[in-house]
PDB file of C-alpha atoms in Angstrom:
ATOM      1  CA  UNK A   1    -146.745 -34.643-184.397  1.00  0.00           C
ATOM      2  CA  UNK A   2    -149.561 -36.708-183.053  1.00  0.00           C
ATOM      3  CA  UNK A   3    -147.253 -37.857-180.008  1.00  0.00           C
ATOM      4  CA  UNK A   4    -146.115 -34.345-178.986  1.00  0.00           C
ATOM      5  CA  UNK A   5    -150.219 -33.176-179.058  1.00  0.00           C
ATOM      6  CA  UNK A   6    -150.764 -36.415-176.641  1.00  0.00           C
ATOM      7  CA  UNK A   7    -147.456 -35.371-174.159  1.00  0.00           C
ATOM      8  CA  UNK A   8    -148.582 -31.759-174.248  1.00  0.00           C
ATOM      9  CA  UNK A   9    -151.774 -32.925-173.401  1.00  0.00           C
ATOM     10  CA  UNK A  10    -150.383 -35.272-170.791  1.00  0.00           C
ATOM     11  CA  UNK A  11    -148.792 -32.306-169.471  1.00  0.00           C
ATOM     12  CA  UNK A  12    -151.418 -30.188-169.104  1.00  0.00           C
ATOM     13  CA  UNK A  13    -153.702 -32.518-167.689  1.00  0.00           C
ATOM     14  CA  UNK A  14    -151.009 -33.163-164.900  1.00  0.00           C
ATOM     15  CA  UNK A  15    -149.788 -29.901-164.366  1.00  0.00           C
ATOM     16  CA  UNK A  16    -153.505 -28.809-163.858  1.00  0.00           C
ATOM     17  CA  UNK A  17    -154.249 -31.179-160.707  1.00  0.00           C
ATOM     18  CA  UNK A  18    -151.007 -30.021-159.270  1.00  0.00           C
ATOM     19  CA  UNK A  19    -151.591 -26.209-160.201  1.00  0.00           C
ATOM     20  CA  UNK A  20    -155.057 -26.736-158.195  1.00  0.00           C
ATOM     21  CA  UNK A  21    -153.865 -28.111-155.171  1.00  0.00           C
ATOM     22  CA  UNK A  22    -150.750 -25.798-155.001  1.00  0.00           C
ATOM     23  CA  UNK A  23    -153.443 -23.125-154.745  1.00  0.00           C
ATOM     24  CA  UNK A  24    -155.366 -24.918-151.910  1.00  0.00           C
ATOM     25  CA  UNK A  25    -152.226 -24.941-150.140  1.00  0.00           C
ATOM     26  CA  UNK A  26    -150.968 -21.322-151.195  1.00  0.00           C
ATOM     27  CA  UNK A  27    -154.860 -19.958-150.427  1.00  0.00           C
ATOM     28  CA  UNK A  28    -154.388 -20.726-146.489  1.00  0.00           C
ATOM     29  CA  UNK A  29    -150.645 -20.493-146.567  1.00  0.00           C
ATOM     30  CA  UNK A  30    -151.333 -17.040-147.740  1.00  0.00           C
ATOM     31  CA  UNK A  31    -153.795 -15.957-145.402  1.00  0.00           C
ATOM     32  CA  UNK A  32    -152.433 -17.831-141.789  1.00  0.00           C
ATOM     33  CA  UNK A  33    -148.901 -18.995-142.721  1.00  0.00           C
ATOM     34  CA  UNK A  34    -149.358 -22.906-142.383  1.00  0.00           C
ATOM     35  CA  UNK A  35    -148.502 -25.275-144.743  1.00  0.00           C
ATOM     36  CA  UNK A  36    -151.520 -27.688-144.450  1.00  0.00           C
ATOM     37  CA  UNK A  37    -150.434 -31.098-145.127  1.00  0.00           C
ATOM     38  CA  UNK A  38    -153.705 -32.730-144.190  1.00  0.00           C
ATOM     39  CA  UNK A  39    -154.890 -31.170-147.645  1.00  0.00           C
ATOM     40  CA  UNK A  40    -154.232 -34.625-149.101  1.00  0.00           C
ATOM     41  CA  UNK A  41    -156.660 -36.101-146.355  1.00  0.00           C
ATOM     42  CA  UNK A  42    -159.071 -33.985-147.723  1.00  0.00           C
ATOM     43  CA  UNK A  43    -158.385 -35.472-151.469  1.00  0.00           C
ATOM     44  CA  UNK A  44    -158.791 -38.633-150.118  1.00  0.00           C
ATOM     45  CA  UNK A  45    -161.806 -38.451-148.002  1.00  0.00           C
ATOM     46  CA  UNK A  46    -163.684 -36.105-150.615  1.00  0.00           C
ATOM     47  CA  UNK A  47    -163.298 -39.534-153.075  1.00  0.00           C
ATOM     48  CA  UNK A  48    -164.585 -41.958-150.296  1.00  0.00           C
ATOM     49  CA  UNK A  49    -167.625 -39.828-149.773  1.00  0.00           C
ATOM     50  CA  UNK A  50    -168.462 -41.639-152.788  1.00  0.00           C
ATOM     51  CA  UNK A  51    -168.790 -45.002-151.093  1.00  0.00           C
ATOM     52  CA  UNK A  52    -170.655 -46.824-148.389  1.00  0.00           C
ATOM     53  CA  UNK A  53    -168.556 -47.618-146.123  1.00  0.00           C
ATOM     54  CA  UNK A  54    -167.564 -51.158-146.150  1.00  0.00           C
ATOM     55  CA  UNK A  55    -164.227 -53.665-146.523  1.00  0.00           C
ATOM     56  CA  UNK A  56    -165.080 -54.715-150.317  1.00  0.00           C
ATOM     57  CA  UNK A  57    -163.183 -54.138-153.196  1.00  0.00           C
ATOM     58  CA  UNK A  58    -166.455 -53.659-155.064  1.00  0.00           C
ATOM     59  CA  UNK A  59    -167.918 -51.160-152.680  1.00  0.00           C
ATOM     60  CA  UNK A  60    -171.680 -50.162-153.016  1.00  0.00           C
ATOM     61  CA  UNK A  61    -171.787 -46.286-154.419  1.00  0.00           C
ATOM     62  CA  UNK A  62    -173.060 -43.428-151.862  1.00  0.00           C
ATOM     63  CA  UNK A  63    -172.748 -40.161-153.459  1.00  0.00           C
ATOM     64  CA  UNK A  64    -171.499 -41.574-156.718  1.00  0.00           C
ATOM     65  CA  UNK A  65    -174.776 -42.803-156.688  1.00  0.00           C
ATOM     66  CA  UNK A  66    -176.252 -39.650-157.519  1.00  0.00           C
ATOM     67  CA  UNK A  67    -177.085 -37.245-160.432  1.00  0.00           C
ATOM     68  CA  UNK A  68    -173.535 -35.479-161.530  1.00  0.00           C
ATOM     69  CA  UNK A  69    -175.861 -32.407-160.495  1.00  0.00           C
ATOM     70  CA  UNK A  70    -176.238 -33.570-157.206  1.00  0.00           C
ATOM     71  CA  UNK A  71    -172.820 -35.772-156.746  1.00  0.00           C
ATOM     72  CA  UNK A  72    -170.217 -32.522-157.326  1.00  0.00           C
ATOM     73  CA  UNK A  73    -172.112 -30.064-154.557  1.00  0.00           C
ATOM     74  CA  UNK A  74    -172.471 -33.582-152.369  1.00  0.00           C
ATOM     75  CA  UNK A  75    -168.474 -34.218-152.226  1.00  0.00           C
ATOM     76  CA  UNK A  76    -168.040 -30.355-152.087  1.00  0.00           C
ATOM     77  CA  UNK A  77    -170.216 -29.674-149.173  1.00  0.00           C
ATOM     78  CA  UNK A  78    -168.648 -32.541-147.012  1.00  0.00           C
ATOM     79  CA  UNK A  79    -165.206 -31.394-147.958  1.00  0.00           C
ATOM     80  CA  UNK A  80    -166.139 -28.225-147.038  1.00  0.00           C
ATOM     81  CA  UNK A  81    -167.226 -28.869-143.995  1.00  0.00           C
ATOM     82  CA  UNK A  82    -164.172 -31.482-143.137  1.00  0.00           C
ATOM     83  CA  UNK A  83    -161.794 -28.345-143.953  1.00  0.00           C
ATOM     84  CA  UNK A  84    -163.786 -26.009-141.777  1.00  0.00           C
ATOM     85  CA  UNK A  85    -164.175 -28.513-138.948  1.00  0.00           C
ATOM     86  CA  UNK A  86    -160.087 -28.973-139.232  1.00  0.00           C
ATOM     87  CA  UNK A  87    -159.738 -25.282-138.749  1.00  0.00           C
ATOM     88  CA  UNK A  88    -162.060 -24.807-135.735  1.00  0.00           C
ATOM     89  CA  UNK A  89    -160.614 -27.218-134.013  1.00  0.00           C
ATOM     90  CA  UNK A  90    -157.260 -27.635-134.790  1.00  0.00           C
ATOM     91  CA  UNK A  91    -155.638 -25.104-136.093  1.00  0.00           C
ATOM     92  CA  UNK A  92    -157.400 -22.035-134.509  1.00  0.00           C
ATOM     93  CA  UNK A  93    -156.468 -22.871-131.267  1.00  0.00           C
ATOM     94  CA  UNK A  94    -152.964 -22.665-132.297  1.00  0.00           C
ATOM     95  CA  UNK A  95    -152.981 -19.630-134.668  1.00  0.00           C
ATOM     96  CA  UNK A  96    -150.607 -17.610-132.390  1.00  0.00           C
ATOM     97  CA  UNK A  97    -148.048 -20.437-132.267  1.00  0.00           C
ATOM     98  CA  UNK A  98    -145.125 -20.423-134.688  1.00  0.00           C
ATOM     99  CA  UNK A  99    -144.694 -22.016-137.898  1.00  0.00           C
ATOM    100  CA  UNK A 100    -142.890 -25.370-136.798  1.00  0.00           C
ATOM    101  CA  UNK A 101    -145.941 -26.119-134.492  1.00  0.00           C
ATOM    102  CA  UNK A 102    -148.256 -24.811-136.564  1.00  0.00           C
ATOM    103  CA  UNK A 103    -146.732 -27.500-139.002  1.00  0.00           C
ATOM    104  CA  UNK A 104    -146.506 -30.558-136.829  1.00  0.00           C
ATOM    105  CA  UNK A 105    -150.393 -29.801-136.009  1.00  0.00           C
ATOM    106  CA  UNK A 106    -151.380 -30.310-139.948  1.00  0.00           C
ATOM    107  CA  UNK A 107    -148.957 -33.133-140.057  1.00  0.00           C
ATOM    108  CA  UNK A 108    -151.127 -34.609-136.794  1.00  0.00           C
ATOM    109  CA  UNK A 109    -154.648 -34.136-138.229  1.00  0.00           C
ATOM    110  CA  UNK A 110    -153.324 -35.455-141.401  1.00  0.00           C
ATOM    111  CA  UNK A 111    -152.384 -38.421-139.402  1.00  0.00           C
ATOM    112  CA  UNK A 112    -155.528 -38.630-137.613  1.00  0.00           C
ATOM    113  CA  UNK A 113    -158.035 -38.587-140.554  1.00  0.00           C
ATOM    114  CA  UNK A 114    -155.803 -40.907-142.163  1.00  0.00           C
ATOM    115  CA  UNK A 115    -155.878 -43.391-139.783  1.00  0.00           C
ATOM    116  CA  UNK A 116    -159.858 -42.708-139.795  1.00  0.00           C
ATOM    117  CA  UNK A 117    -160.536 -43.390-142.964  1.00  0.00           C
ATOM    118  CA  UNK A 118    -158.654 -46.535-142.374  1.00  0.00           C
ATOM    119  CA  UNK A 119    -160.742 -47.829-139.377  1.00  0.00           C
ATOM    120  CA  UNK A 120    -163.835 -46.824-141.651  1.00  0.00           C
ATOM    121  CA  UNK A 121    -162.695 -48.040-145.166  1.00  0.00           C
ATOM    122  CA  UNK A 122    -160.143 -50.602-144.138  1.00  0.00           C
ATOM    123  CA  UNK A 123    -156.879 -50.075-145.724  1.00  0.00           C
ATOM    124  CA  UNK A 124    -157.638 -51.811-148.698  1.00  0.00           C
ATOM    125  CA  UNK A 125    -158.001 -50.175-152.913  1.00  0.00           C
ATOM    126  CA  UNK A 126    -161.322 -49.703-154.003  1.00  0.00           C
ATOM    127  CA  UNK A 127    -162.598 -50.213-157.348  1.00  0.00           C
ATOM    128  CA  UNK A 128    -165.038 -47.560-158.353  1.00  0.00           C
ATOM    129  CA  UNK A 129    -166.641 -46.752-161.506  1.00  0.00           C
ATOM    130  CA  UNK A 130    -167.417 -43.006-162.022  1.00  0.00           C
ATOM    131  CA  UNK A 131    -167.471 -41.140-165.323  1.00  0.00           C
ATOM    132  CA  UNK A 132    -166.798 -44.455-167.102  1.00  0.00           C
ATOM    133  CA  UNK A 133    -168.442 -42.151-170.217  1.00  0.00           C
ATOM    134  CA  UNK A 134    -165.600 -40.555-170.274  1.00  0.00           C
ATOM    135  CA  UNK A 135    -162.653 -43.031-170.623  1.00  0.00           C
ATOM    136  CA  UNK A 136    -163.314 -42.956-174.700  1.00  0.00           C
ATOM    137  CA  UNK A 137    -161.131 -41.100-176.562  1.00  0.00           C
ATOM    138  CA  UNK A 138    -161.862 -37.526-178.209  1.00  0.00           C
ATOM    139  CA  UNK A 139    -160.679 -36.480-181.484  1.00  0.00           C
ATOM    140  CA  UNK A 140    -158.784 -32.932-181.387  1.00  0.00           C
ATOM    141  CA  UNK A 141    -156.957 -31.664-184.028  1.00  0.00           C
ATOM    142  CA  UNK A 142    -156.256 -34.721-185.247  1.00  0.00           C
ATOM    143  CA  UNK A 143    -155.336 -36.563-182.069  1.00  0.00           C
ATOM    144  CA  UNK A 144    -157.619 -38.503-180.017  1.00  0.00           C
ATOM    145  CA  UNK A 145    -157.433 -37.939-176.622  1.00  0.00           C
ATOM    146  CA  UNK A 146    -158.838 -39.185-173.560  1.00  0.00           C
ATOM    147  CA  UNK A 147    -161.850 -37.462-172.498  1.00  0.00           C
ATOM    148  CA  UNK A 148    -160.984 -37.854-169.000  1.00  0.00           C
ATOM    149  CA  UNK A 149    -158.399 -35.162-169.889  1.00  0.00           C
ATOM    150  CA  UNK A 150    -160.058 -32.742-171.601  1.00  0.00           C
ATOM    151  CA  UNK A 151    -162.928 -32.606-168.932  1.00  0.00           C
ATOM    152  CA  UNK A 152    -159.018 -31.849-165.997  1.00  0.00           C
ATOM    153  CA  UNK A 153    -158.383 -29.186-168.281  1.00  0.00           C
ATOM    154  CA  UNK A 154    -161.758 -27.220-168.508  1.00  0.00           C
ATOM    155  CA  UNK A 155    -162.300 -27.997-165.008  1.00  0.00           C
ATOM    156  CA  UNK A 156    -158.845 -26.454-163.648  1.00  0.00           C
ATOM    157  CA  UNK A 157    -159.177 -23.373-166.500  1.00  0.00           C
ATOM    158  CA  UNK A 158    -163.236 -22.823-165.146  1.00  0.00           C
ATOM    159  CA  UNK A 159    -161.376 -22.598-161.679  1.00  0.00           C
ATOM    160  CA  UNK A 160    -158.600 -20.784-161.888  1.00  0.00           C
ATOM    161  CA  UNK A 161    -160.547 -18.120-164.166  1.00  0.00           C
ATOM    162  CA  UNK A 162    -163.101 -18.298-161.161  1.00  0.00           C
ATOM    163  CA  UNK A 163    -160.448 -17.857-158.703  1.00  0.00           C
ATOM    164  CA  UNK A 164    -158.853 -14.753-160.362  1.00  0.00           C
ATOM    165  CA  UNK A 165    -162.288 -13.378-160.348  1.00  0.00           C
ATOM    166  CA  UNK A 166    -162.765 -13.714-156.783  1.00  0.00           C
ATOM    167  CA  UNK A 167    -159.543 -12.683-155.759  1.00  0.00           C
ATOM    168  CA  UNK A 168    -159.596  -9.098-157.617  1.00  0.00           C
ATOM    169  CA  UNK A 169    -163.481  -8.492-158.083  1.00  0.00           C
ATOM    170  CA  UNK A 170    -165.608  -9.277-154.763  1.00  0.00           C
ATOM    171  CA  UNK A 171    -165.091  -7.623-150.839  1.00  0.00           C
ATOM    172  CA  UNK A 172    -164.314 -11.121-149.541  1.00  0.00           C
ATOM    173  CA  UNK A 173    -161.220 -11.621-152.413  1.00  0.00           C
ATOM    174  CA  UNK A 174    -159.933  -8.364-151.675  1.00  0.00           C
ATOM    175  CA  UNK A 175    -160.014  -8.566-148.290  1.00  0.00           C
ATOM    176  CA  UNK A 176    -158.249 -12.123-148.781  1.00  0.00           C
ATOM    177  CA  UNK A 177    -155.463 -10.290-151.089  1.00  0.00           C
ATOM    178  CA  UNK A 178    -155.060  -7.702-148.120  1.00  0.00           C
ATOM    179  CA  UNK A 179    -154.592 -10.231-145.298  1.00  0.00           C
ATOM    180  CA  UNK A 180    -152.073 -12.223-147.688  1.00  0.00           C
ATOM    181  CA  UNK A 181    -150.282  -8.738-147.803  1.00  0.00           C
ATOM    182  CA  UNK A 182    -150.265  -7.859-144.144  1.00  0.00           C
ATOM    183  CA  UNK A 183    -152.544  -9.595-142.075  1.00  0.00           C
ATOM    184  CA  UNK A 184    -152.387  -7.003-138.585  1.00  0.00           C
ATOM    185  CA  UNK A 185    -152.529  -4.115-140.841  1.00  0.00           C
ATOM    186  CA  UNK A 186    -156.185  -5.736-142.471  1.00  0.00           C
ATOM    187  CA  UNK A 187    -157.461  -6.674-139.013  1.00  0.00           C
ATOM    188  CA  UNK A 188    -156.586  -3.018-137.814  1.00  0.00           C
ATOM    189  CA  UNK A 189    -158.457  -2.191-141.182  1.00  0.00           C
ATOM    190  CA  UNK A 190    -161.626  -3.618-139.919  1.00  0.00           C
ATOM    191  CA  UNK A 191    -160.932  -7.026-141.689  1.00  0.00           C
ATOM    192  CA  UNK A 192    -162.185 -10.194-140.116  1.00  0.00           C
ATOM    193  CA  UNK A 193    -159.406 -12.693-139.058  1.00  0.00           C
ATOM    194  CA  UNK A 194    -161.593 -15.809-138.517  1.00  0.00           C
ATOM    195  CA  UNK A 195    -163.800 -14.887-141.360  1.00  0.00           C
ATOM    196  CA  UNK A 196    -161.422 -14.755-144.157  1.00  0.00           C
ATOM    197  CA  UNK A 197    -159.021 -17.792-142.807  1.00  0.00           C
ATOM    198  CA  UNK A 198    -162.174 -19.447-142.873  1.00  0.00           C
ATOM    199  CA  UNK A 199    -163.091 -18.758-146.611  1.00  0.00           C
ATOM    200  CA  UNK A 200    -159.793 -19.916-147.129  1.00  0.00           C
ATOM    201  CA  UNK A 201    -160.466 -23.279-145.770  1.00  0.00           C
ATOM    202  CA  UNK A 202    -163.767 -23.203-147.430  1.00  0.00           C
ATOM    203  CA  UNK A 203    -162.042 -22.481-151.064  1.00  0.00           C
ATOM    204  CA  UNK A 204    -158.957 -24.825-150.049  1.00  0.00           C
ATOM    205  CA  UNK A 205    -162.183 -27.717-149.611  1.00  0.00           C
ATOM    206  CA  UNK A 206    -163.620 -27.001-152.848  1.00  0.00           C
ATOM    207  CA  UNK A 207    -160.505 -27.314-154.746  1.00  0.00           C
ATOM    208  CA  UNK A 208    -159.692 -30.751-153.069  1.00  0.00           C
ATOM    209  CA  UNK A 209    -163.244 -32.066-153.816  1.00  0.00           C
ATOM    210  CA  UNK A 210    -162.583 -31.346-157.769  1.00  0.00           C
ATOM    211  CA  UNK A 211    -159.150 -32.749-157.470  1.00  0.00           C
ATOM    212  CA  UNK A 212    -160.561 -35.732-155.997  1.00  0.00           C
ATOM    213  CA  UNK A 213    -163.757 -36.422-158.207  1.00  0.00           C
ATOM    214  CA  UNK A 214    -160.984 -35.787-161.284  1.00  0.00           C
ATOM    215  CA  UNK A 215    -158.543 -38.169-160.116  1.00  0.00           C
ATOM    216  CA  UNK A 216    -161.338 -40.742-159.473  1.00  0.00           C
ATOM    217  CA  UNK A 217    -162.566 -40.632-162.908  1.00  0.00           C
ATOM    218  CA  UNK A 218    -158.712 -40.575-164.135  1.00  0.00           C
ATOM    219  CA  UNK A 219    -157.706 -44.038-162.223  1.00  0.00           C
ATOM    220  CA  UNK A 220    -161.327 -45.193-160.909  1.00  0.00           C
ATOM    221  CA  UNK A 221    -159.532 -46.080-158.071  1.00  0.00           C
ATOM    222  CA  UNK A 222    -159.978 -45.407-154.129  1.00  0.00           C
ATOM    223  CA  UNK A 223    -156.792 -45.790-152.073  1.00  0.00           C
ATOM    224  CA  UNK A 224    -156.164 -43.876-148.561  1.00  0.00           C
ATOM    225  CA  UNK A 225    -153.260 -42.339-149.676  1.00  0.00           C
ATOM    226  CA  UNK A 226    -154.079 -41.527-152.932  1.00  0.00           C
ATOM    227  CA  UNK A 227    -154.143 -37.167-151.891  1.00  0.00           C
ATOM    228  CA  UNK A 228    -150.322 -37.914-150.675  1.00  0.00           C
ATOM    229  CA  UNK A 229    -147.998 -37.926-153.997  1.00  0.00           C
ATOM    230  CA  UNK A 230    -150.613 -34.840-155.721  1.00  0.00           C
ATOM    231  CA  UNK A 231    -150.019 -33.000-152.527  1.00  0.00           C
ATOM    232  CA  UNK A 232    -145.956 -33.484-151.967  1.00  0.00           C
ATOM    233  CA  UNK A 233    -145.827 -32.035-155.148  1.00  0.00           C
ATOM    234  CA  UNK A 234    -147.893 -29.543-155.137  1.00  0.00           C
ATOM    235  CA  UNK A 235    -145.510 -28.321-152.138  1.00  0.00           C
ATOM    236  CA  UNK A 236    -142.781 -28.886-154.481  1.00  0.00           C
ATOM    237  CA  UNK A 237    -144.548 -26.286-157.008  1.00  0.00           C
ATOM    238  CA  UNK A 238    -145.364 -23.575-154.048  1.00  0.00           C
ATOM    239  CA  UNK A 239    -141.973 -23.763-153.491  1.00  0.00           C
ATOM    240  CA  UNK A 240    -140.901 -23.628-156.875  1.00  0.00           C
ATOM    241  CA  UNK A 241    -143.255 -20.623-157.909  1.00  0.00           C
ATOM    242  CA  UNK A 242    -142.543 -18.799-154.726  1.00  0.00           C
ATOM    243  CA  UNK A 243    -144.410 -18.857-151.048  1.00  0.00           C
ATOM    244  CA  UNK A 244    -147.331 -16.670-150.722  1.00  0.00           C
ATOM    245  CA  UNK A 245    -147.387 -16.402-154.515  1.00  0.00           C
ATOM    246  CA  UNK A 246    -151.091 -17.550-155.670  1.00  0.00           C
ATOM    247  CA  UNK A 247    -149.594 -17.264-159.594  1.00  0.00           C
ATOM    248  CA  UNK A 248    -146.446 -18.234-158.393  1.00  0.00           C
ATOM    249  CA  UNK A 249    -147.857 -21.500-157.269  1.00  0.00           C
ATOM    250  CA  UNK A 250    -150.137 -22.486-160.323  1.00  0.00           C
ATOM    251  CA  UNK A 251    -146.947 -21.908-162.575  1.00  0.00           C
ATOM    252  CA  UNK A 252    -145.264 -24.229-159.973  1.00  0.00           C
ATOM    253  CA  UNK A 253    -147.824 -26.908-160.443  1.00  0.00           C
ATOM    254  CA  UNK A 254    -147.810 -26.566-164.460  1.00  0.00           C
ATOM    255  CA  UNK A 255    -143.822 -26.795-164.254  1.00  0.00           C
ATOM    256  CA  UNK A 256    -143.726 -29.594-161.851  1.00  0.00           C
ATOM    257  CA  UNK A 257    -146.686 -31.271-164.391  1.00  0.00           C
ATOM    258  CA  UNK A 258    -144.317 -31.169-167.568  1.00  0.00           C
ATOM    259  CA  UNK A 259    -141.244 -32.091-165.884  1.00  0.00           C
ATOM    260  CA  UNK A 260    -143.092 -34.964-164.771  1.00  0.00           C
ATOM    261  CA  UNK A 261    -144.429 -35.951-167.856  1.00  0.00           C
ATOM    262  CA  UNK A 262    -141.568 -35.357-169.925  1.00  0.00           C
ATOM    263  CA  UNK A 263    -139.367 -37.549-168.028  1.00  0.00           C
ATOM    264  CA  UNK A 264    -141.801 -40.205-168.119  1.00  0.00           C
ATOM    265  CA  UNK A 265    -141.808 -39.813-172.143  1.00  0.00           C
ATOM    266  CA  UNK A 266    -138.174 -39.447-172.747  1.00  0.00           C
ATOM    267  CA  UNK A 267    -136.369 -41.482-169.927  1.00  0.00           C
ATOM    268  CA  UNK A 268    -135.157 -44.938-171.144  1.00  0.00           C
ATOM    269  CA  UNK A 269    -137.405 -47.346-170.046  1.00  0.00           C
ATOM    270  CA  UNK A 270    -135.228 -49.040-166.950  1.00  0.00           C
ATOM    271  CA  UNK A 271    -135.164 -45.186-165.787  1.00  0.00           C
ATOM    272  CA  UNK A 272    -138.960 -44.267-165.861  1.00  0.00           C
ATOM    273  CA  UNK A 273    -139.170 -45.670-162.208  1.00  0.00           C
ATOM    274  CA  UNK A 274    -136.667 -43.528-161.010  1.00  0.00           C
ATOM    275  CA  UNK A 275    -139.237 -40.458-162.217  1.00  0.00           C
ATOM    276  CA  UNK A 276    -139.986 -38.520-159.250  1.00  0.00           C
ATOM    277  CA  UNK A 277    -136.770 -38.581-157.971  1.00  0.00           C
ATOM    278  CA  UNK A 278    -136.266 -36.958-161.504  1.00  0.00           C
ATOM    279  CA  UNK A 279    -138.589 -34.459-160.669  1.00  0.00           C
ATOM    280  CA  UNK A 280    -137.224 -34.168-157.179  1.00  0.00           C
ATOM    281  CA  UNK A 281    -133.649 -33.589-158.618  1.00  0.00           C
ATOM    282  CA  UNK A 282    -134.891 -30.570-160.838  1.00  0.00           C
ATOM    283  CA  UNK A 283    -136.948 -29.045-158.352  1.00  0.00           C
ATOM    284  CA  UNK A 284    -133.509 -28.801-156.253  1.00  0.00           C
ATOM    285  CA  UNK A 285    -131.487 -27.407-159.018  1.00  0.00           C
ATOM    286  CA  UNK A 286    -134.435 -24.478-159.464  1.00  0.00           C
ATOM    287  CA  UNK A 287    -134.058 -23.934-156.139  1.00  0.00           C
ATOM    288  CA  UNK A 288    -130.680 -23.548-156.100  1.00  0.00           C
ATOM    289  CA  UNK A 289    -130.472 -20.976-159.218  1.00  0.00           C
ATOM    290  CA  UNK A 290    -133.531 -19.139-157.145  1.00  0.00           C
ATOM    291  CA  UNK A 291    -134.093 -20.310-153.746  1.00  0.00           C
ATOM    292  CA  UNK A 292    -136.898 -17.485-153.794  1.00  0.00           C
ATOM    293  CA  UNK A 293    -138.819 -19.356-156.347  1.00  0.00           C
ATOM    294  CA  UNK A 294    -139.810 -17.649-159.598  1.00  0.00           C
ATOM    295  CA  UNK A 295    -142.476 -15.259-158.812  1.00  0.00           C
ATOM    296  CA  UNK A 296    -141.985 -13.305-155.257  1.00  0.00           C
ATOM    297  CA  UNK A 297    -144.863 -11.433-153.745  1.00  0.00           C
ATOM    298  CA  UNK A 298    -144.878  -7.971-151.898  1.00  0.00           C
ATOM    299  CA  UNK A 299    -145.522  -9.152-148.862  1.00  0.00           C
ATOM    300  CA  UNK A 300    -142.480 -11.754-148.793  1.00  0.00           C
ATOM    301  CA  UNK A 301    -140.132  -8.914-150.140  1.00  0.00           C
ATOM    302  CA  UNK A 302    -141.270  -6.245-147.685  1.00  0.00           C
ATOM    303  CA  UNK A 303    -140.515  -9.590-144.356  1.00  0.00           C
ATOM    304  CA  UNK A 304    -137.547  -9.776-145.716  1.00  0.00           C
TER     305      UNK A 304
END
């Protein structure tokens, strides 16, 4: 009994990193119809904020430095601003062009800050020690479990309840929902194009900050691709739960979560490193029962 608490856990935990960065990417796919790759950048450079930059493996702390009070906000505000910058200058510019450029461009600022943080950080792992306090185990019904879990869980359920709240209760979330419907028929309505995209970016920052502080604390590692893999699948769950689908996508990343975890519980052990392409295999045969993906918005029925 004990086991299946700690996989279910496992699960969960998982599933809620992916669930929050499929909703970064659904938020702006929503709203402008990109698919913003370079939201694993952001992962990645919201967890170096954390350093001084340097070459060590040891590195001296910058904002991990800080108060918790005064660390979160910190990494928040500079991913913020990093997502807002990227839209400004990026992808504005191009917001008339199709999709498949509109694509390549996130795939070229992902390159670029990539290759930034390199020059900056060298390519080298970090070692970094934040919320060490929370590596000990908790004791839940019986099963102790890391507390490193628990604190992904509350985290992604305080957001998503946050996000839901936003979404159907303030002007801005509305207006958000409307432009994610149809966005001509909202700017004819007296919505603001560059105002809501950029709220998007802003909200698409703020969940890459948490799901890098979270996955800092889960491997107390820095490495300058460590946004990739959480970000490929979190694709993998938009997909999954349906484009344009803000539920659709947070069931995606909770399916993709279990999948993952299950495998990696109940494959033989010369298997387990096959995993992802596990995952990969199951995602395709989803696809193929419902290439639509599992939940189907308005807006996507009514383009069709």
């Amino acid at each position: 009994m004990s086991n299946i608490v700690q996989i279910l856990a496992d699960a969960i935990s998982l599933g809620s990193l992916y669930a929050l960065v499929a909703l970064a990417i659904g938020l702006v796919f929503g709203v402008m119809k990109l698919i913003n790759f370079a939201q694993a950048d952001y992962i990645t450079i919201g967890a170096y904020a954390l350093v001084v930059p340097s070459a060590s493996v040891t590195p001296v702390l910058l904002l991990g430095a800080l108060p918790v009070a005064l660390m979160v906000p910190g990494v928040m505000l500079v991913v913020t601003l990093l997502a807002l910058a990227t839209e400004r200058l990026a992808f504005r510019p191009m917001r008339n062009a199709n999709p498949a450029t509109l694509l390549i461009s996130s795939f070229a600022v992902s390159y670029f800050l990539q290759h930034l943080v390199m020059m900056v950080h060298t390519g080298r792992p970090k070692s970094v020690g934040i919320g060490n306090s929370l590596a000990g185990a908790v004791e839940v019904l019986g099963v102790r479990l890391p507390g490193n879990q628990i604190l992904t869980m509350a985290v992604a359920a305080v957001l998503l309840v946050a996000l839901v709240f936003f979404l159907k209760k303030t002007p801005m979330g509305i207006q958000m929902r409307a432009a994610a419907e149809n966005f001509q028929m909202a700017r004819l309505m007296g919505v603001r194009a560059n105002r809501v995209i950029a709220v998007a970016f802003v909200m698409s920052g703020i969940m890459a900050a948490t799901v890098s502080l979270l996955l800092v604390i889960q491997t107390g590692t820095l490495d300058i691709r460590m946004g990739l893999m959480p970000v490929i699948f979190a694709f993998f769950a938009t997909v999954i739960g349906g484009m344009g689908s803000l539920p659709g996508a947070a069931l995606g990343g909770f399916i993709v979560g279990f999948i993952s975890v299950l495998l990696q519980a109940f494959l033989p052990a010369e298997l387990r490193a096959f995993r992802d392409a596990g995952v990969f295999l199951l995602v395709i045969l989803i696809l193929l029962v419902r290439p639509q993906g599992l939940i189907v918005d308005r807006a996507a029925k009514e383009r069709v």
